[in-house]
Amino acid sequence: MDFKKALATFTAPLSKDNPVIVQVLGICSALAVTAKMEPAVVMTISVTAVLALANVIISFMRNTIPTSIRIIVQLVVVAALVVIVDQVLKAYNYEVSKQLSVFIGLIITNCILMGRLEAFALNNRPWPSFLDGVGNGLGYGIILIIVSFFRELFGSGTLFGYQVIPQWWYEHGYMNNGMMILPPMALITVACIIWVHRAKNKDLQEK
């Protein structure tokens, strides 16, 4: 695989083929875990790790998996990786694990993972599959982090739990926008990102 093709495989999901704002996948977790930046970052790392490793494993097995059971094999691989990630989180960052709740487990059903395993890993070698997994995981995570930045900043006045809006603003009448920490505002924020992205990428606009 030449350098340009490898670079395109890695960078395309970061913008031009972003899984959230272009393919509109993985929206559920974008709504659920973006009220604060810390769980959004942890979810990004978790999804990226699972997706990259699952892509590599399925790529190695691609010539031996019977077509009739390929979905089952993919689910088993993803489920095993998610269990490992979940246990690591509980061992080293239990508070964030509680915040993410069932959403770590729901990585198993994340349509981004199944889509990349089906569309890419089953048809490509391990190294390109790894780059595709990392690229799509980061592309997904970029959107989560942007959304959580605005929701936590304007909804709670903090970033990563640290107050960033000066106290004297509150003393002069400033109030946090409680609407920002509600799930509908995540959807509206994602919609705004899609609007800006498509305004800058005319080729993505529907004819």
PDB file of C-alpha atoms in Angstrom:
ATOM      1  CA  MET A   1       0.000   0.000   0.000  1.00  0.00           C
ATOM      2  CA  ASP A   2       1.582   3.298  -1.108  1.00  0.00           C
ATOM      3  CA  PHE A   3       1.849   6.300   1.184  1.00  0.00           C
ATOM      4  CA  LYS A   4      -0.790   8.429  -0.583  1.00  0.00           C
ATOM      5  CA  LYS A   5      -3.389   5.678  -0.454  1.00  0.00           C
ATOM      6  CA  ALA A   6      -2.594   4.971   3.198  1.00  0.00           C
ATOM      7  CA  LEU A   7      -2.868   8.670   4.032  1.00  0.00           C
ATOM      8  CA  ALA A   8      -6.215   8.929   2.222  1.00  0.00           C
ATOM      9  CA  THR A   9      -7.525   5.882   4.091  1.00  0.00           C
ATOM     10  CA  PHE A  10      -6.603   7.493   7.400  1.00  0.00           C
ATOM     11  CA  THR A  11      -7.653  11.095   6.716  1.00  0.00           C
ATOM     12  CA  ALA A  12     -10.902  10.634   4.721  1.00  0.00           C
ATOM     13  CA  PRO A  13     -12.996   9.773   7.827  1.00  0.00           C
ATOM     14  CA  LEU A  14     -11.702  12.870   9.599  1.00  0.00           C
ATOM     15  CA  SER A  15     -13.616  15.182   7.254  1.00  0.00           C
ATOM     16  CA  LYS A  16     -14.753  14.245   3.738  1.00  0.00           C
ATOM     17  CA  ASP A  17     -16.149  10.853   4.761  1.00  0.00           C
ATOM     18  CA  ASN A  18     -16.758  11.441   8.462  1.00  0.00           C
ATOM     19  CA  PRO A  19     -18.929   8.646   9.880  1.00  0.00           C
ATOM     20  CA  VAL A  20     -21.097  11.004  11.975  1.00  0.00           C
ATOM     21  CA  ILE A  21     -21.631  14.146   9.906  1.00  0.00           C
ATOM     22  CA  VAL A  22     -21.376  12.637   6.408  1.00  0.00           C
ATOM     23  CA  GLN A  23     -22.580   9.051   6.809  1.00  0.00           C
ATOM     24  CA  VAL A  24     -24.792   9.995   9.797  1.00  0.00           C
ATOM     25  CA  LEU A  25     -23.770   6.961  11.861  1.00  0.00           C
ATOM     26  CA  GLY A  26     -23.165   6.671  15.604  1.00  0.00           C
ATOM     27  CA  ILE A  27     -25.600   9.459  16.419  1.00  0.00           C
ATOM     28  CA  CYS A  28     -27.012   7.751  19.533  1.00  0.00           C
ATOM     29  CA  SER A  29     -23.790   8.001  21.546  1.00  0.00           C
ATOM     30  CA  ALA A  30     -23.286  11.549  20.283  1.00  0.00           C
ATOM     31  CA  LEU A  31     -26.529  12.409  22.049  1.00  0.00           C
ATOM     32  CA  ALA A  32     -25.876  10.377  25.190  1.00  0.00           C
ATOM     33  CA  VAL A  33     -22.264  10.911  26.261  1.00  0.00           C
ATOM     34  CA  THR A  34     -21.497  14.493  25.235  1.00  0.00           C
ATOM     35  CA  ALA A  35     -22.876  16.457  28.192  1.00  0.00           C
ATOM     36  CA  LYS A  36     -19.298  16.455  29.571  1.00  0.00           C
ATOM     37  CA  MET A  37     -15.950  16.315  27.788  1.00  0.00           C
ATOM     38  CA  GLU A  38     -14.350  13.585  29.899  1.00  0.00           C
ATOM     39  CA  PRO A  39     -16.798  10.796  28.998  1.00  0.00           C
ATOM     40  CA  ALA A  40     -16.739  11.959  25.374  1.00  0.00           C
ATOM     41  CA  VAL A  41     -12.943  11.616  25.246  1.00  0.00           C
ATOM     42  CA  VAL A  42     -13.054   8.219  26.956  1.00  0.00           C
ATOM     43  CA  MET A  43     -15.741   7.024  24.523  1.00  0.00           C
ATOM     44  CA  THR A  44     -13.580   8.247  21.632  1.00  0.00           C
ATOM     45  CA  ILE A  45     -10.573   6.276  22.855  1.00  0.00           C
ATOM     46  CA  SER A  46     -12.723   3.196  23.511  1.00  0.00           C
ATOM     47  CA  VAL A  47     -14.408   3.181  20.094  1.00  0.00           C
ATOM     48  CA  THR A  48     -11.115   3.886  18.297  1.00  0.00           C
ATOM     49  CA  ALA A  49      -9.343   1.037  20.092  1.00  0.00           C
ATOM     50  CA  VAL A  50     -12.169  -1.449  19.491  1.00  0.00           C
ATOM     51  CA  LEU A  51     -12.620  -0.439  15.856  1.00  0.00           C
ATOM     52  CA  ALA A  52      -8.905  -0.543  14.999  1.00  0.00           C
ATOM     53  CA  LEU A  53      -8.323  -3.909  16.676  1.00  0.00           C
ATOM     54  CA  ALA A  54     -11.544  -5.440  15.317  1.00  0.00           C
ATOM     55  CA  ASN A  55     -10.625  -4.312  11.792  1.00  0.00           C
ATOM     56  CA  VAL A  56      -7.198  -5.925  12.080  1.00  0.00           C
ATOM     57  CA  ILE A  57      -8.539  -9.192  13.511  1.00  0.00           C
ATOM     58  CA  ILE A  58     -11.275  -9.519  10.880  1.00  0.00           C
ATOM     59  CA  SER A  59      -8.789  -8.632   8.151  1.00  0.00           C
ATOM     60  CA  PHE A  60      -6.476 -11.437   9.282  1.00  0.00           C
ATOM     61  CA  MET A  61      -9.438 -13.842   9.279  1.00  0.00           C
ATOM     62  CA  ARG A  62     -11.096 -12.581   6.102  1.00  0.00           C
ATOM     63  CA  ASN A  63     -10.103 -15.550   3.933  1.00  0.00           C
ATOM     64  CA  THR A  64     -11.211 -18.148   6.467  1.00  0.00           C
ATOM     65  CA  ILE A  65     -14.588 -16.780   7.625  1.00  0.00           C
ATOM     66  CA  PRO A  66     -17.536 -18.524   5.911  1.00  0.00           C
ATOM     67  CA  THR A  67     -19.794 -15.938   4.308  1.00  0.00           C
ATOM     68  CA  SER A  68     -22.873 -17.379   5.997  1.00  0.00           C
ATOM     69  CA  ILE A  69     -21.576 -16.653   9.522  1.00  0.00           C
ATOM     70  CA  ARG A  70     -19.434 -13.554   8.952  1.00  0.00           C
ATOM     71  CA  ILE A  71     -21.789 -11.260  10.913  1.00  0.00           C
ATOM     72  CA  ILE A  72     -21.739 -13.624  13.901  1.00  0.00           C
ATOM     73  CA  VAL A  73     -17.928 -13.770  13.812  1.00  0.00           C
ATOM     74  CA  GLN A  74     -17.710  -9.979  13.644  1.00  0.00           C
ATOM     75  CA  LEU A  75     -20.065  -9.590  16.608  1.00  0.00           C
ATOM     76  CA  VAL A  76     -18.083 -12.090  18.676  1.00  0.00           C
ATOM     77  CA  VAL A  77     -14.808 -10.266  17.951  1.00  0.00           C
ATOM     78  CA  VAL A  78     -16.294  -6.849  18.755  1.00  0.00           C
ATOM     79  CA  ALA A  79     -18.026  -8.148  21.898  1.00  0.00           C
ATOM     80  CA  ALA A  80     -14.787  -9.639  23.229  1.00  0.00           C
ATOM     81  CA  LEU A  81     -12.930  -6.353  22.666  1.00  0.00           C
ATOM     82  CA  VAL A  82     -15.730  -4.316  24.272  1.00  0.00           C
ATOM     83  CA  VAL A  83     -15.689  -6.529  27.367  1.00  0.00           C
ATOM     84  CA  ILE A  84     -11.946  -5.941  27.701  1.00  0.00           C
ATOM     85  CA  VAL A  85     -12.376  -2.171  27.328  1.00  0.00           C
ATOM     86  CA  ASP A  86     -15.226  -2.152  29.848  1.00  0.00           C
ATOM     87  CA  GLN A  87     -13.179  -4.053  32.436  1.00  0.00           C
ATOM     88  CA  VAL A  88     -10.157  -1.779  31.943  1.00  0.00           C
ATOM     89  CA  LEU A  89     -12.378   1.281  32.459  1.00  0.00           C
ATOM     90  CA  LYS A  90     -13.917  -0.157  35.611  1.00  0.00           C
ATOM     91  CA  ALA A  91     -10.458  -0.942  36.968  1.00  0.00           C
ATOM     92  CA  TYR A  92      -8.758   2.375  36.187  1.00  0.00           C
ATOM     93  CA  ASN A  93     -11.500   5.017  35.823  1.00  0.00           C
ATOM     94  CA  TYR A  94     -14.599   3.791  37.604  1.00  0.00           C
ATOM     95  CA  GLU A  95     -16.275   7.210  37.810  1.00  0.00           C
ATOM     96  CA  VAL A  96     -16.184   7.695  34.043  1.00  0.00           C
ATOM     97  CA  SER A  97     -17.264   4.085  33.604  1.00  0.00           C
ATOM     98  CA  LYS A  98     -20.379   4.873  35.660  1.00  0.00           C
ATOM     99  CA  GLN A  99     -21.048   8.002  33.596  1.00  0.00           C
ATOM    100  CA  LEU A 100     -20.850   6.049  30.354  1.00  0.00           C
ATOM    101  CA  SER A 101     -23.072   3.363  31.876  1.00  0.00           C
ATOM    102  CA  VAL A 102     -24.492   1.028  29.223  1.00  0.00           C
ATOM    103  CA  PHE A 103     -23.030   2.979  26.317  1.00  0.00           C
ATOM    104  CA  ILE A 104     -19.683   1.182  26.475  1.00  0.00           C
ATOM    105  CA  GLY A 105     -21.546  -2.098  26.067  1.00  0.00           C
ATOM    106  CA  LEU A 106     -23.544  -0.626  23.200  1.00  0.00           C
ATOM    107  CA  ILE A 107     -20.334  -0.152  21.219  1.00  0.00           C
ATOM    108  CA  ILE A 108     -21.057  -3.738  20.154  1.00  0.00           C
ATOM    109  CA  THR A 109     -24.047  -2.519  18.143  1.00  0.00           C
ATOM    110  CA  ASN A 110     -22.443   0.712  16.909  1.00  0.00           C
ATOM    111  CA  CYS A 111     -23.209   0.823  13.199  1.00  0.00           C
ATOM    112  CA  ILE A 112     -19.831   2.457  12.476  1.00  0.00           C
ATOM    113  CA  LEU A 113     -18.028  -0.687  13.616  1.00  0.00           C
ATOM    114  CA  MET A 114     -20.190  -3.141  11.695  1.00  0.00           C
ATOM    115  CA  GLY A 115     -20.082  -0.908   8.642  1.00  0.00           C
ATOM    116  CA  ARG A 116     -16.282  -0.720   8.559  1.00  0.00           C
ATOM    117  CA  LEU A 117     -15.871  -4.436   9.218  1.00  0.00           C
ATOM    118  CA  GLU A 118     -18.228  -5.253   6.360  1.00  0.00           C
ATOM    119  CA  ALA A 119     -17.122  -2.576   3.913  1.00  0.00           C
ATOM    120  CA  PHE A 120     -13.391  -2.474   4.542  1.00  0.00           C
ATOM    121  CA  ALA A 121     -11.809  -5.086   6.805  1.00  0.00           C
ATOM    122  CA  LEU A 122     -13.304  -8.047   4.935  1.00  0.00           C
ATOM    123  CA  ASN A 123     -11.768  -6.801   1.688  1.00  0.00           C
ATOM    124  CA  ASN A 124      -8.404  -5.365   2.706  1.00  0.00           C
ATOM    125  CA  ARG A 125      -5.137  -6.315   4.343  1.00  0.00           C
ATOM    126  CA  PRO A 126      -4.457  -5.702   8.084  1.00  0.00           C
ATOM    127  CA  TRP A 127      -2.426  -2.479   7.802  1.00  0.00           C
ATOM    128  CA  PRO A 128      -4.962  -0.553   5.671  1.00  0.00           C
ATOM    129  CA  SER A 129      -7.704  -1.968   7.915  1.00  0.00           C
ATOM    130  CA  PHE A 130      -5.910  -0.645  10.993  1.00  0.00           C
ATOM    131  CA  LEU A 131      -5.591   2.825   9.420  1.00  0.00           C
ATOM    132  CA  ASP A 132      -9.252   2.761   8.442  1.00  0.00           C
ATOM    133  CA  GLY A 133     -10.247   1.784  11.986  1.00  0.00           C
ATOM    134  CA  VAL A 134      -8.160   4.490  13.626  1.00  0.00           C
ATOM    135  CA  GLY A 135      -9.318   7.113  11.112  1.00  0.00           C
ATOM    136  CA  ASN A 136     -13.011   6.327  11.567  1.00  0.00           C
ATOM    137  CA  GLY A 137     -12.641   6.147  15.349  1.00  0.00           C
ATOM    138  CA  LEU A 138     -10.972   9.547  15.447  1.00  0.00           C
ATOM    139  CA  GLY A 139     -13.456  10.993  12.947  1.00  0.00           C
ATOM    140  CA  TYR A 140     -16.260   9.859  15.225  1.00  0.00           C
ATOM    141  CA  GLY A 141     -14.419  11.175  18.287  1.00  0.00           C
ATOM    142  CA  ILE A 142     -13.738  14.610  16.813  1.00  0.00           C
ATOM    143  CA  ILE A 143     -17.480  15.223  16.545  1.00  0.00           C
ATOM    144  CA  LEU A 144     -18.114  13.933  20.077  1.00  0.00           C
ATOM    145  CA  ILE A 145     -15.429  16.221  21.485  1.00  0.00           C
ATOM    146  CA  ILE A 146     -16.671  19.294  19.593  1.00  0.00           C
ATOM    147  CA  VAL A 147     -20.252  18.677  20.734  1.00  0.00           C
ATOM    148  CA  SER A 148     -19.218  18.014  24.343  1.00  0.00           C
ATOM    149  CA  PHE A 149     -17.044  21.162  24.361  1.00  0.00           C
ATOM    150  CA  PHE A 150     -19.986  23.437  23.617  1.00  0.00           C
ATOM    151  CA  ARG A 151     -22.472  21.513  25.764  1.00  0.00           C
ATOM    152  CA  GLU A 152     -20.262  21.468  28.856  1.00  0.00           C
ATOM    153  CA  LEU A 153     -19.003  25.037  28.395  1.00  0.00           C
ATOM    154  CA  PHE A 154     -22.401  26.672  27.951  1.00  0.00           C
ATOM    155  CA  GLY A 155     -24.394  24.153  29.968  1.00  0.00           C
ATOM    156  CA  SER A 156     -22.169  23.891  33.044  1.00  0.00           C
ATOM    157  CA  GLY A 157     -19.542  26.615  32.665  1.00  0.00           C
ATOM    158  CA  THR A 158     -16.784  24.016  32.932  1.00  0.00           C
ATOM    159  CA  LEU A 159     -14.389  21.971  30.769  1.00  0.00           C
ATOM    160  CA  PHE A 160     -13.251  18.569  32.015  1.00  0.00           C
ATOM    161  CA  GLY A 161     -14.958  19.499  35.279  1.00  0.00           C
ATOM    162  CA  TYR A 162     -12.896  22.664  35.826  1.00  0.00           C
ATOM    163  CA  GLN A 163     -14.697  25.999  35.930  1.00  0.00           C
ATOM    164  CA  VAL A 164     -13.614  28.172  33.014  1.00  0.00           C
ATOM    165  CA  ILE A 165     -16.300  30.864  33.077  1.00  0.00           C
ATOM    166  CA  PRO A 166     -15.184  33.458  35.665  1.00  0.00           C
ATOM    167  CA  GLN A 167     -17.174  33.668  38.868  1.00  0.00           C
ATOM    168  CA  TRP A 168     -17.702  37.399  38.434  1.00  0.00           C
ATOM    169  CA  TRP A 169     -19.759  36.684  35.285  1.00  0.00           C
ATOM    170  CA  TYR A 170     -22.230  34.824  37.481  1.00  0.00           C
ATOM    171  CA  GLU A 171     -22.131  37.643  40.032  1.00  0.00           C
ATOM    172  CA  HIS A 172     -23.147  40.042  37.243  1.00  0.00           C
ATOM    173  CA  GLY A 173     -26.119  37.969  36.126  1.00  0.00           C
ATOM    174  CA  TYR A 174     -24.669  35.314  33.788  1.00  0.00           C
ATOM    175  CA  MET A 175     -26.474  31.953  33.970  1.00  0.00           C
ATOM    176  CA  ASN A 176     -25.566  28.583  32.531  1.00  0.00           C
ATOM    177  CA  ASN A 177     -27.863  27.408  29.756  1.00  0.00           C
ATOM    178  CA  GLY A 178     -29.525  24.327  31.216  1.00  0.00           C
ATOM    179  CA  MET A 179     -30.879  23.387  27.789  1.00  0.00           C
ATOM    180  CA  MET A 180     -27.351  22.570  26.610  1.00  0.00           C
ATOM    181  CA  ILE A 181     -27.055  19.513  28.830  1.00  0.00           C
ATOM    182  CA  LEU A 182     -30.292  17.992  27.518  1.00  0.00           C
ATOM    183  CA  PRO A 183     -30.031  15.390  24.701  1.00  0.00           C
ATOM    184  CA  PRO A 184     -31.944  17.473  22.091  1.00  0.00           C
ATOM    185  CA  MET A 185     -29.198  20.118  22.190  1.00  0.00           C
ATOM    186  CA  ALA A 186     -26.661  17.460  21.214  1.00  0.00           C
ATOM    187  CA  LEU A 187     -28.714  16.770  18.096  1.00  0.00           C
ATOM    188  CA  ILE A 188     -29.005  20.479  17.329  1.00  0.00           C
ATOM    189  CA  THR A 189     -25.244  20.940  17.823  1.00  0.00           C
ATOM    190  CA  VAL A 190     -24.501  18.019  15.486  1.00  0.00           C
ATOM    191  CA  ALA A 191     -26.897  19.555  12.943  1.00  0.00           C
ATOM    192  CA  CYS A 192     -24.994  22.855  13.142  1.00  0.00           C
ATOM    193  CA  ILE A 193     -21.700  21.025  12.559  1.00  0.00           C
ATOM    194  CA  ILE A 194     -23.202  19.226   9.542  1.00  0.00           C
ATOM    195  CA  TRP A 195     -24.437  22.559   8.162  1.00  0.00           C
ATOM    196  CA  VAL A 196     -21.002  24.221   8.506  1.00  0.00           C
ATOM    197  CA  HIS A 197     -19.219  21.165   7.099  1.00  0.00           C
ATOM    198  CA  ARG A 198     -21.440  20.929   4.040  1.00  0.00           C
ATOM    199  CA  ALA A 199     -21.285  24.662   3.463  1.00  0.00           C
ATOM    200  CA  LYS A 200     -17.492  24.307   3.180  1.00  0.00           C
ATOM    201  CA  ASN A 201     -17.662  21.090   1.122  1.00  0.00           C
ATOM    202  CA  LYS A 202     -19.935  21.854  -1.817  1.00  0.00           C
ATOM    203  CA  ASP A 203     -19.408  18.373  -3.294  1.00  0.00           C
ATOM    204  CA  LEU A 204     -21.279  16.859  -0.326  1.00  0.00           C
ATOM    205  CA  GLN A 205     -24.409  18.902  -0.961  1.00  0.00           C
ATOM    206  CA  GLU A 206     -27.335  17.145  -2.605  1.00  0.00           C
ATOM    207  CA  LYS A 207     -27.934  18.168  -6.176  1.00  0.00           C
TER     208      LYS A 207
END
